[in-house]
Structure formats: structure tokens, C-alpha cells
XYZ file of C-alpha atoms in Angstrom:
616
model
C -42.188 112.611 -6.994
C -44.417 109.524 -6.666
C -46.812 109.121 -3.716
C -48.109 105.898 -2.311
C -51.363 106.418 -4.010
C -49.462 106.367 -7.330
C -50.070 110.038 -8.023
C -47.256 111.575 -9.934
C -46.635 115.294 -9.313
C -44.928 116.787 -12.412
C -44.110 120.348 -13.638
C -44.917 119.277 -17.180
C -46.533 116.377 -19.056
C -47.102 115.293 -22.675
C -50.366 113.662 -23.863
C -51.070 112.380 -27.290
C -54.429 111.371 -28.745
C -54.059 109.154 -31.788
C -56.496 107.281 -34.081
C -58.184 107.260 -37.460
C -59.130 110.506 -39.035
C -62.782 109.764 -38.107
C -62.003 109.116 -34.420
C -62.196 112.813 -33.430
C -58.765 113.055 -32.035
C -58.358 116.759 -32.962
C -61.533 117.742 -31.174
C -60.611 115.638 -28.208
C -57.129 117.132 -27.938
C -58.462 120.647 -28.417
C -61.032 120.336 -25.581
C -58.324 118.870 -23.230
C -56.078 121.736 -24.121
C -58.762 124.393 -23.486
C -59.653 123.040 -20.068
C -55.948 122.851 -19.164
C -55.448 126.474 -20.156
C -58.505 127.491 -18.085
C -56.864 125.799 -15.080
C -53.740 127.968 -15.475
C -51.391 125.626 -17.270
C -49.133 126.823 -20.049
C -49.600 124.785 -23.208
C -48.224 123.938 -26.600
C -50.000 121.664 -29.125
C -49.146 119.796 -32.290
C -52.129 118.547 -34.465
C -50.604 115.878 -36.803
C -52.850 115.180 -39.772
C -52.342 112.318 -42.240
C -51.014 113.345 -45.653
C -53.429 111.072 -47.567
C -57.074 111.967 -48.131
C -59.353 109.206 -46.812
C -56.535 106.674 -46.207
C -57.930 103.166 -45.480
C -59.391 102.893 -41.996
C -56.975 101.266 -39.558
C -53.988 101.736 -41.858
C -50.688 103.202 -40.728
C -50.937 106.009 -43.276
C -54.378 107.161 -41.975
C -53.423 107.988 -38.394
C -54.354 111.398 -37.116
C -52.814 112.698 -33.906
C -53.017 115.592 -31.473
C -50.232 116.182 -28.968
C -50.381 118.622 -26.128
C -47.602 119.556 -23.689
C -48.816 121.303 -20.532
C -47.149 122.467 -17.410
C -46.649 124.848 -14.614
C -43.865 126.781 -16.266
C -43.298 128.240 -19.710
C -43.785 125.576 -22.384
C -41.942 126.075 -25.614
C -42.744 122.946 -27.623
C -45.384 120.184 -27.843
C -42.904 117.861 -26.283
C -41.292 114.631 -27.538
C -41.805 111.491 -25.520
C -45.386 111.038 -24.253
C -46.537 110.412 -20.722
C -50.044 109.299 -21.837
C -50.985 107.880 -25.209
C -54.492 107.264 -26.317
C -54.324 104.675 -29.113
C -57.775 104.049 -30.688
C -56.539 101.167 -32.828
C -53.381 99.104 -33.452
C -52.047 101.394 -36.177
C -52.073 104.308 -33.752
C -50.075 102.322 -31.290
C -47.489 101.258 -33.830
C -47.076 104.791 -35.381
C -46.420 106.261 -31.925
C -44.386 103.466 -30.260
C -40.995 105.310 -30.557
C -42.366 108.321 -28.739
C -43.438 106.621 -25.501
C -41.711 107.215 -22.162
C -40.543 104.103 -20.283
C -43.325 104.295 -17.653
C -46.064 105.999 -19.739
C -49.716 105.164 -19.603
C -51.245 103.665 -22.778
C -55.024 103.668 -23.259
C -56.474 101.401 -25.890
C -59.950 100.379 -27.113
C -59.802 96.523 -27.068
C -62.799 96.474 -29.358
C -60.575 97.903 -32.076
C -57.656 95.423 -31.522
C -59.198 92.414 -33.244
C -57.238 90.110 -35.444
C -58.415 92.005 -38.518
C -57.349 95.360 -36.974
C -53.921 93.985 -36.136
C -53.495 92.725 -39.724
C -54.361 96.201 -41.084
C -51.614 97.625 -38.961
C -49.156 95.021 -40.182
C -48.782 93.126 -36.939
C -47.698 89.590 -37.195
C -48.780 88.298 -33.857
C -51.809 88.673 -31.629
C -49.852 90.516 -28.857
C -49.070 93.954 -30.210
C -47.417 95.218 -26.980
C -44.993 92.313 -26.802
C -44.292 92.544 -30.523
C -43.416 96.264 -30.130
C -41.292 95.570 -27.015
C -43.571 97.564 -24.683
C -42.794 95.879 -21.369
C -42.567 98.820 -18.957
C -45.608 100.885 -19.852
C -48.841 100.902 -17.893
C -51.760 99.655 -19.952
C -55.409 100.643 -19.647
C -57.173 98.245 -22.029
C -60.915 98.670 -22.112
C -63.807 97.726 -24.439
C -64.503 101.418 -25.089
C -66.700 100.910 -28.138
C -68.930 98.456 -26.332
C -69.196 100.597 -23.138
C -70.084 103.625 -25.147
C -72.624 101.848 -27.266
C -74.252 100.285 -24.213
C -74.070 103.543 -22.195
C -75.920 105.577 -24.910
C -78.876 103.197 -25.570
C -81.253 105.745 -23.785
C -80.598 108.253 -26.611
C -81.844 106.032 -29.411
C -78.827 106.613 -31.589
C -77.842 104.252 -34.351
C -74.578 102.275 -33.946
C -72.443 104.645 -36.061
C -73.668 107.766 -34.163
C -73.020 106.090 -30.827
C -69.485 105.063 -31.796
C -68.654 108.681 -32.807
C -68.874 109.502 -29.066
C -66.089 107.096 -28.047
C -63.492 109.915 -28.264
C -65.352 111.657 -25.428
C -65.176 108.508 -23.333
C -61.321 108.574 -23.759
C -61.311 112.280 -22.994
C -63.268 111.596 -19.723
C -60.714 108.894 -18.856
C -57.804 111.292 -19.490
C -59.492 114.009 -17.402
C -59.621 111.624 -14.548
C -55.976 110.737 -14.987
C -55.058 114.465 -14.600
C -57.788 115.325 -12.026
C -59.412 117.690 -14.463
C -62.977 118.798 -13.777
C -65.391 118.272 -16.692
C -67.325 121.581 -16.609
C -65.321 123.302 -19.327
C -65.525 120.254 -21.599
C -69.247 119.922 -21.078
C -69.762 123.623 -21.888
C -67.795 123.156 -25.096
C -69.903 120.200 -26.153
C -73.156 122.108 -25.367
C -72.024 124.961 -27.585
C -70.607 122.776 -30.399
C -73.774 120.677 -30.700
C -76.259 123.449 -29.766
C -78.382 122.637 -32.774
C -78.250 118.849 -32.015
C -79.150 118.608 -28.280
C -79.437 114.813 -28.312
C -75.828 114.550 -29.748
C -74.650 117.008 -27.128
C -76.157 115.019 -24.309
C -74.816 111.742 -25.721
C -71.305 113.075 -25.845
C -71.520 114.498 -22.391
C -72.817 111.122 -21.061
C -69.875 109.339 -22.798
C -67.510 111.976 -21.256
C -68.895 111.280 -17.776
C -68.803 107.520 -18.282
C -65.090 107.647 -19.191
C -64.338 109.723 -16.118
C -66.308 107.375 -13.825
C -64.625 104.344 -15.343
C -61.258 105.930 -14.345
C -62.407 105.967 -10.712
C -63.108 102.231 -10.945
C -59.508 101.392 -12.082
C -57.718 103.911 -9.889
C -55.558 101.302 -8.249
C -54.152 99.934 -11.532
C -52.368 102.955 -13.108
C -50.571 106.122 -12.070
C -52.415 109.398 -12.113
C -50.862 112.840 -12.471
C -50.958 116.123 -10.648
C -49.840 119.191 -12.708
C -49.419 122.404 -10.745
C -50.897 125.591 -12.235
C -48.726 128.518 -13.121
C -49.320 132.069 -11.963
C -50.440 133.990 -14.990
C -50.186 137.764 -15.680
C -53.725 139.016 -14.987
C -55.835 139.373 -18.049
C -58.268 137.529 -20.386
C -56.774 134.330 -21.883
C -57.743 132.101 -24.721
C -56.287 128.986 -26.415
C -55.366 130.166 -29.949
C -53.715 128.610 -32.975
C -51.493 130.442 -35.367
C -53.980 130.866 -38.246
C -56.500 132.450 -35.880
C -53.821 134.677 -34.339
C -52.794 135.821 -37.829
C -56.420 136.673 -38.614
C -56.765 138.676 -35.399
C -53.469 140.483 -36.093
C -54.732 141.684 -39.489
C -57.997 142.876 -37.947
C -56.160 144.768 -35.167
C -53.849 146.387 -37.756
C -56.746 147.478 -39.899
C -58.326 149.031 -36.823
C -55.115 150.864 -35.858
C -54.753 152.093 -39.494
C -58.353 153.198 -39.842
C -58.706 150.936 -42.933
C -61.155 148.245 -44.096
C -59.488 144.834 -44.113
C -59.808 142.836 -47.350
C -58.760 139.234 -47.914
C -58.792 137.723 -51.310
C -57.880 134.114 -51.146
C -58.305 130.603 -52.382
C -58.588 127.591 -50.039
C -55.350 125.635 -49.612
C -53.988 123.428 -46.805
C -52.817 124.536 -44.202
C -53.887 128.236 -44.770
C -57.612 127.921 -45.410
C -58.556 128.575 -41.805
C -57.429 132.296 -42.141
C -60.130 132.768 -44.874
C -62.651 130.895 -42.716
C -61.927 132.949 -39.544
C -61.891 136.359 -41.295
C -65.278 135.603 -42.992
C -66.837 135.503 -39.580
C -65.998 139.195 -38.865
C -68.123 141.232 -41.262
C -69.345 143.231 -38.229
C -65.784 144.519 -37.911
C -65.801 145.711 -41.549
C -63.773 142.752 -42.837
C -64.352 141.895 -46.499
C -63.481 138.387 -47.775
C -63.582 136.954 -51.213
C -63.127 133.284 -51.938
C -61.822 133.481 -55.485
C -61.764 130.807 -58.122
C -58.019 130.264 -57.995
C -54.790 131.606 -56.403
C -54.140 134.112 -59.131
C -57.628 135.620 -58.878
C -57.297 135.725 -55.095
C -54.158 137.891 -55.096
C -55.497 140.062 -57.962
C -58.575 140.950 -56.026
C -56.275 141.897 -53.128
C -54.130 144.084 -55.440
C -57.331 145.801 -56.622
C -58.574 146.332 -53.056
C -55.186 147.831 -52.175
C -55.436 150.257 -55.018
C -58.869 151.200 -53.723
C -57.557 151.999 -50.214
C -58.006 148.828 -48.175
C -55.552 146.986 -46.020
C -55.337 144.132 -48.528
C -54.134 140.586 -47.805
C -54.101 137.198 -49.435
C -53.360 133.843 -47.741
C -51.832 130.662 -49.274
C -49.171 127.970 -49.054
C -46.031 127.273 -51.054
C -47.760 126.156 -54.343
C -50.121 129.148 -54.168
C -47.256 131.563 -53.496
C -45.721 130.428 -56.812
C -48.967 131.088 -58.658
C -49.286 134.557 -57.065
C -45.737 135.602 -58.045
C -46.622 137.722 -61.076
C -49.337 139.598 -59.234
C -46.990 140.291 -56.327
C -44.511 141.683 -58.822
C -47.301 143.955 -60.000
C -47.710 145.246 -56.464
C -43.944 145.793 -56.310
C -43.704 147.864 -59.430
C -46.973 149.648 -58.721
C -45.746 150.163 -55.146
C -48.986 149.103 -53.395
C -49.315 147.752 -49.864
C -50.140 144.098 -49.792
C -49.800 141.374 -47.121
C -49.146 137.831 -48.374
C -49.415 135.103 -45.793
C -47.648 131.948 -46.781
C -48.340 129.061 -44.377
C -45.478 126.805 -45.481
C -45.950 123.018 -45.963
C -43.885 120.143 -47.155
C -43.029 120.259 -50.957
C -42.135 120.434 -53.757
C -45.447 120.611 -55.609
C -48.240 118.945 -53.606
C -45.545 117.268 -51.512
C -46.739 116.701 -47.949
C -49.739 119.090 -47.672
C -50.402 118.429 -43.985
C -46.827 118.468 -42.788
C -44.586 121.412 -41.923
C -41.375 122.754 -43.420
C -39.458 126.076 -43.854
C -38.753 125.528 -47.501
C -40.374 128.599 -49.004
C -37.799 131.187 -47.801
C -35.897 131.685 -50.990
C -39.168 131.679 -52.991
C -40.375 134.434 -50.719
C -37.206 136.423 -51.077
C -36.614 135.967 -54.833
C -39.472 134.033 -56.454
C -40.556 136.705 -58.926
C -39.318 137.793 -62.401
C -37.059 140.848 -62.439
C -35.534 142.692 -59.559
C -38.585 142.509 -57.308
C -37.696 143.146 -53.689
C -40.256 142.704 -50.925
C -40.289 142.600 -47.157
C -40.171 139.167 -45.636
C -41.205 138.426 -42.012
C -41.432 135.103 -40.195
C -43.626 134.322 -37.205
C -42.018 132.171 -34.475
C -44.984 130.812 -32.385
C -48.763 130.511 -32.555
C -49.283 133.563 -30.456
C -46.451 135.520 -32.242
C -48.523 135.213 -35.446
C -50.707 138.062 -34.075
C -47.699 140.399 -33.612
C -46.110 139.359 -36.896
C -49.312 140.003 -38.810
C -49.602 143.327 -37.175
C -46.045 144.235 -38.134
C -46.496 143.043 -41.637
C -49.534 145.243 -42.078
C -47.826 148.278 -40.467
C -44.846 147.982 -42.838
C -46.983 147.433 -45.884
C -49.227 150.525 -45.557
C -46.453 152.849 -44.214
C -43.950 151.990 -46.844
C -46.232 150.979 -49.659
C -44.814 147.558 -50.387
C -45.821 143.910 -50.486
C -44.914 142.119 -47.343
C -44.604 138.265 -47.224
C -45.404 136.794 -43.839
C -44.072 133.270 -43.440
C -45.727 131.002 -40.952
C -45.824 127.153 -41.267
C -48.161 124.249 -40.710
C -46.720 123.588 -37.266
C -47.482 126.942 -35.686
C -50.548 127.605 -37.879
C -52.321 124.478 -36.527
C -50.580 124.389 -33.142
C -51.850 126.476 -30.267
C -50.822 128.194 -27.160
C -52.431 130.083 -24.301
C -52.712 133.725 -25.349
C -53.328 136.740 -23.293
C -55.651 139.057 -25.290
C -53.503 142.199 -25.705
C -54.358 145.875 -25.048
C -54.139 147.535 -28.444
C -53.314 150.865 -26.888
C -49.822 149.276 -26.151
C -49.248 148.693 -29.833
C -47.664 151.345 -32.145
C -49.683 153.583 -34.321
C -50.123 152.657 -37.958
C -49.990 155.762 -40.261
C -50.602 155.046 -43.930
C -48.344 157.153 -46.243
C -51.342 159.097 -47.660
C -50.886 161.714 -50.342
C -52.032 164.323 -47.786
C -48.596 164.063 -46.255
C -46.973 165.298 -49.541
C -45.276 168.669 -48.880
C -42.951 168.918 -51.895
C -42.665 171.989 -53.926
C -43.091 170.135 -57.233
C -46.582 169.193 -58.425
C -47.608 165.816 -57.100
C -47.032 162.766 -59.278
C -47.839 159.097 -58.475
C -44.194 158.228 -57.763
C -43.132 161.241 -55.807
C -41.396 159.891 -52.717
C -41.019 160.530 -49.033
C -37.367 161.708 -48.620
C -36.850 159.642 -45.482
C -38.518 156.322 -46.255
C -38.465 156.585 -50.158
C -42.085 155.297 -50.108
C -44.374 156.865 -52.701
C -47.518 158.539 -51.521
C -50.881 156.704 -51.461
C -53.579 158.541 -53.382
C -56.968 156.745 -52.843
C -59.023 156.841 -56.086
C -61.762 159.453 -55.782
C -59.622 161.881 -53.874
C -60.232 165.232 -55.718
C -57.188 166.548 -57.593
C -55.279 163.184 -57.446
C -56.495 161.299 -60.463
C -53.638 159.035 -61.484
C -52.585 155.843 -63.201
C -50.111 153.140 -61.980
C -49.459 149.718 -63.407
C -47.034 147.009 -64.505
C -45.012 149.041 -66.946
C -41.931 150.913 -65.801
C -42.467 154.597 -64.945
C -40.265 157.708 -65.210
C -38.654 158.684 -61.922
C -39.642 162.339 -62.294
C -42.775 162.425 -64.407
C -44.403 159.024 -63.435
C -45.235 158.450 -67.105
C -44.395 155.183 -68.830
C -40.679 155.016 -69.612
C -38.432 152.587 -71.487
C -35.244 154.654 -70.853
C -32.448 152.302 -69.672
C -30.926 154.782 -67.330
C -34.320 155.498 -65.705
C -34.985 151.778 -65.394
C -31.812 151.195 -63.470
C -32.532 154.128 -61.288
C -36.043 152.860 -60.446
C -34.719 149.322 -59.802
C -32.148 150.696 -57.346
C -34.682 152.940 -55.736
C -37.184 150.115 -55.122
C -34.401 148.094 -53.368
C -33.223 151.063 -51.286
C -36.827 151.614 -50.222
C -36.846 148.029 -48.749
C -33.398 148.432 -47.223
C -34.365 151.634 -45.483
C -37.165 149.819 -43.603
C -34.406 148.452 -41.337
C -34.459 151.923 -39.771
C -37.972 151.246 -38.443
C -37.823 147.666 -37.186
C -36.449 146.367 -33.882
C -32.747 145.375 -33.489
C -31.803 141.733 -33.295
C -31.857 140.477 -29.664
C -29.874 137.601 -28.142
C -31.221 135.326 -25.452
C -29.166 133.178 -23.133
C -25.478 133.826 -22.514
C -25.291 136.802 -24.866
C -21.957 138.097 -23.632
C -19.850 134.972 -23.492
C -21.510 132.148 -25.368
C -19.358 129.287 -26.680
C -22.012 128.773 -29.421
C -24.646 131.065 -30.890
C -27.757 129.271 -32.264
C -29.479 131.151 -35.114
C -32.975 130.384 -36.178
C -36.056 131.826 -37.747
C -39.748 131.066 -37.844
C -41.656 128.264 -36.163
C -38.703 126.352 -34.754
C -38.226 128.988 -32.065
C -39.608 126.879 -29.214
C -37.414 123.912 -29.993
C -34.294 126.060 -30.202
C -35.048 127.872 -26.983
C -35.727 124.680 -25.129
C -32.512 123.105 -26.487
C -30.537 126.244 -25.430
C -31.821 125.901 -21.850
C -30.988 122.157 -21.759
C -27.440 122.868 -23.032
C -27.018 125.560 -20.414
C -28.125 123.035 -17.757
C -25.106 120.884 -18.831
C -22.814 123.761 -17.836
C -22.119 125.281 -21.281
C -22.491 128.874 -22.380
C -24.898 129.124 -25.293
C -27.046 131.883 -26.768
C -29.942 132.158 -29.275
C -30.545 134.790 -31.972
C -33.948 134.186 -33.533
C -35.052 136.216 -36.568
C -38.514 137.666 -37.201
C -37.322 140.193 -39.767
C -35.472 138.600 -42.783
C -35.780 141.125 -45.550
C -34.480 143.570 -44.629
C -32.361 142.142 -41.814
C -32.075 144.129 -38.571
C -29.341 146.809 -38.676
C -27.196 145.049 -36.074
C -27.248 141.580 -37.702
C -23.723 141.571 -38.887
C -22.393 142.989 -35.571
C -24.302 140.370 -33.515
C -23.274 137.332 -35.606
C -19.685 138.532 -35.730
C -19.306 138.381 -31.892
C -19.164 134.627 -31.689
C -16.530 132.208 -32.738
C -19.013 129.376 -33.378
C -22.500 129.965 -34.986
C -24.905 127.281 -36.084
C -27.972 128.088 -38.222
C -30.836 125.644 -37.758
C -33.767 125.352 -40.115
C -36.230 122.880 -41.755
C -34.701 123.080 -45.156
C -31.296 122.459 -46.826
C -29.697 125.673 -45.596
C -31.617 128.524 -47.259
C -31.369 131.074 -44.385
C -27.708 130.138 -43.766
C -26.835 130.697 -47.390
C -28.895 133.987 -47.373
C -26.928 135.281 -44.377
C -23.646 134.306 -46.074
C -24.644 136.419 -49.139
C -25.377 139.457 -46.833
C -22.573 139.251 -44.366
C -18.903 139.124 -45.557
C -16.866 136.288 -44.030
C -19.876 134.687 -42.308
C -19.491 130.952 -42.484
C -21.776 129.136 -40.001
C -22.310 125.522 -39.143
C -25.641 124.252 -40.427
C -28.315 122.062 -38.868
C -30.893 120.903 -41.352
C -33.809 118.470 -41.024
C -36.599 118.247 -43.644
C -38.910 115.477 -42.362
C -42.259 117.267 -42.275
C -42.143 116.869 -38.490
C -40.939 119.156 -35.723
C -37.366 119.164 -34.638
C -36.394 116.608 -31.921
C -34.924 118.679 -29.055
C -32.766 115.887 -27.698
C -31.144 115.535 -31.066
C -30.445 119.288 -31.261
C -28.848 119.209 -27.776
C -26.673 116.226 -28.706
C -25.299 117.726 -31.958
C -24.954 121.310 -30.655
C -23.094 120.090 -27.524
C -20.669 118.271 -29.864
C -20.089 121.521 -31.702
C -19.150 123.185 -28.432
């Protein structure tokens, strides 16, 4: 609805902050997200980084963006078309022009729209809005740089330091647009710049100036009112996927009574996991920043042998480098959690963009028959549960587990209710103390139900042993080159993974599970887009359902039965059909439709709705 005071009351809204990498758009978006979460809005964010390192200032390739979707109901995606765009320069405006709603508000810094700036962004006229066909949008054009510089003279900052605060001016203006109090933002700035009080006060002054400027132009643009949602009581925080993954590993180590060890090498977009875990030495966490990817995983394999919950984090190129050491953990049957935060490839590819193109590498990317467990997280907050499950399976079944996230959910954030760990299942490592067989213990004696070998921590009296990369005899655990034994061990290692399906949840179906005209199948970080598309298709009067996979290897026991219920099934993924082909290899007669987009950007929900409706 729109009131006479031009206040729009909406149940959800999309805001995008966009500018050069040095304009502070990520910080601005993060603070706005946090204060919206504090006020009870559900949120979903999408930080969009440029793929080039230090692209020329003002160029189209150097634009950094932060999009947040907030509302009074459950928010599944960061949204598509924006209600409010902050464009710090002409390039930011041009890059985002196709994602503007018809009546959206555009905020620009006129000081950054000079003739030279327009030329850098490849405009051919001096009227960028007209050139882009933006005739229905509401424009807030202000000399932001000048106002910030003039407003901060009292702090004695140089010109460059003053202009670094202009992102806070725009944040204050956006807070006014949405009637957001500034207290939370001010507290954040005080903490961030605690060691630089002058910088803190300058940013707070710029924030307040932007808010006050909004009051002075209140008659010229629409403002927004977003209702708050009623949340389940508890303690909430805004969390991104990498942080949630880190917390999930810590929680699992606590449940298992183990020290957590992470051996890793920095790589975009996974580095933040190493950074976060390095902060928690007080919780017994051990982190090693190794000299390369191979060293990182090898330190983790050694820590696993020594009795830690061992993990290593990486992205697609690093997963390739770690493959031999993961194979060592497979044949030695050691617990290991490998987190792969997928990005655009191949090779260096699009290091700041998101894809789902590492699935087959995770399933098969090692020499020999080398089966592992593969799990995929679906949302930023689900990264916590998925990391917990990955750890539980690894130490209870003595196997490597590859946890697939992606750049979209690793950097994106959602409001997260801090869980009660007493509600999570126990984690019981398969220690050698559980061995009750009549035969003398050997390193490869197995639990008869799970087929997992027993974990003998070095130093345990009476259990001195050797394991390694050479094949072992099934009965004696000594090195063996016998061909019959090798086949037996190969089959046994695969059966061990297959039997894990007995200990994971069954596949669930959301939506019209009983009578859907179309079943949507997905996995990983596209969950929100598929769920929102399902709801929009239902609103059109169609019967549609969604089966979203967390467990990929092994598949849930009821996978074939569920997929066989529906006449039409479409598998959606951000690759060329890897999961669809994998399901076809596992389920006789399964021949789904495929929906594939590999653009390094999130799915466009409206496009999904259009194509899936045509399938129906």
C-alpha cells in the first residue's frame, strides 16, 4: 500500500549497495543487514565481489556489490529486482541497471558522476539515466563526497580518510528511508574502530549526517515500512556460511570430546574458515596455515591419525591438489572432513563467483576406487548442521567426508538462532575400546554393523599399529598384493560408505508431495531459489513439489522410491548436469528434465518459474 506521505508498507524489500572495491559496500551492507536482523526481519544477503584484483577505479569490471533481501516473512533468496540501489559511481549504475524495479529509488553521489567518470563507465552522453532508459525511477542525487568532506573538517582528517566515510553517509540515508534507528550501526562502528577513536567518530558523524539529509528531502522520494516478524525466542545473530561451517566443526568436536584441528591454505572463497577457527584457541581449536594445499591436507591426515577431529578447507583448485592425500585417508580409513567452497572454474576461473561444478570431482576425483561421503549444505545457516553431520559421519565411520558449500552461501548470510547443542545427536567415535571380537585386534578389524574399522589412538597401551597407503590384508592387516584380497578390500570400502545410508535421514519432499505435477530436484546452495520458485508456481494454481538433497554419497535409502513417484522430474543445478547424470547412474530408468545455468551468479527465480511452468 502507499500512503499520502509516500510511505510504502511492504512485506519484503531488496536493497543493493554498489560501488568500487574501495567504497566499503560490503561493510555498509553488513551493518544494514545486522540492524535489520536486530529489528526482527528475516534476511538473506548476496555479497558480489569483482573477479579482477584491483580493477581500474570506476571501471565496469571493478564493481563490488552487496545485496540484502529483508522482510516480515521467511526470506529464501537475496532477491532479484531491487527496490533501492546505492550507486556510488556511473559504473555501479550501469552494471545494475537491469535489476531495478520500475519505481525503485536510486541514490547516487553526483561528485562521482563527472565527465571523466562517465567515460570510464563507457557512457556516451552526459545524462546516464536517460541513456539507460531510467525514466520511472526515483532519483536521490546528492554531492555526497563534498558533504562528507565538509562535515568532517572538525576531525582533522586528510581528504582520502574523509572520503572513506562516504559509505556511512549513504548508510545513514538508507536507514532513514527504512526508518531504521542508528544505535546498532553506531555500536558496530565503535567496536570496529575501537583502536582508532577519531575514525570511529568520523564515521558515526557521516552516518548521522546521511540520516539527517534524508529528513531534509523527505518529500521528494518514497520511504519504506517493513513489518517485523515474530521470531522463535532465542539468541540470534547474522551469520554467513563460512562462519556457520566453522561453528559446526567446533560444536561437533565438543560433542565428540575431541580437539578440532584445521590444516589449510588460504584460497578464495574458503579462507574465512581458517581465519574464524584461528580465533578459538580457547576452545581447544588448533589451526595450521600450511605452505600449500597439499601440506594443509597432509597435516590434517596426521592430526586425524593422532586422534583429532581433523579438517581441511579449500575450493575447487585446492580439492584437486588434495586428491592424493584424501585417497590416503580412504585407504588408511581415517576420519577427515574436507570443506570445498565451490567457485567458478575451471582452473582459476571466476574466483569470486559461485558455481556447483565440483560435484563429480568430489565423488570421483581420486585415483583408484576411492569412495568417500559427500554432503552439500543448502543455506548459510545450514552450513552449521552440515558441518556437524560431516564430522559425525567421519569419526563414527572412519572415512573422509567432503562437505560442499559454495561462494554464494559461504559469503551470504541469514539470521541464525543459536542452537541448543543438547538437541543435537551424540557423536561417538568408533574407538578401539568398542572392539569385542574373539580374534586378536588388528588395525583393519571391522564393526560388523557399520563395517568401519576401529580407531586406535597412538599411545594407547597394547594397540601399537601401522596403517598407510599400501593395500592391507583383510584378515592380518599386513601389507598385501594378493589380487583376490585387493578386490575384497575395494568392495568392502565401498560397502562401508553404502551402509552409512542406514544412519542418515530419509529424503523429504516439500510442497505438494502427494500429487505434484512436477517434482523439482536440487542440491546445495540453490535451495532458496528453488523453494521460492515452488511457492510462486503453486500460487499460479499448479501442483509442484521440491526434493532437495543434503546427502549425495551415499544417497538416502528412499531416493529411488521418492523420485519414482512423479511423472515429471526436473533436476536444477549450476553446472552442466552433474547431479542429474549421477542420479541416472544410480537409479534404473530415471530420466529427468534438466535445468542448468553456469553464469557465476545466483539463479533468477522468475526464469525458473517460467521454464518449470512450461514443463507442467
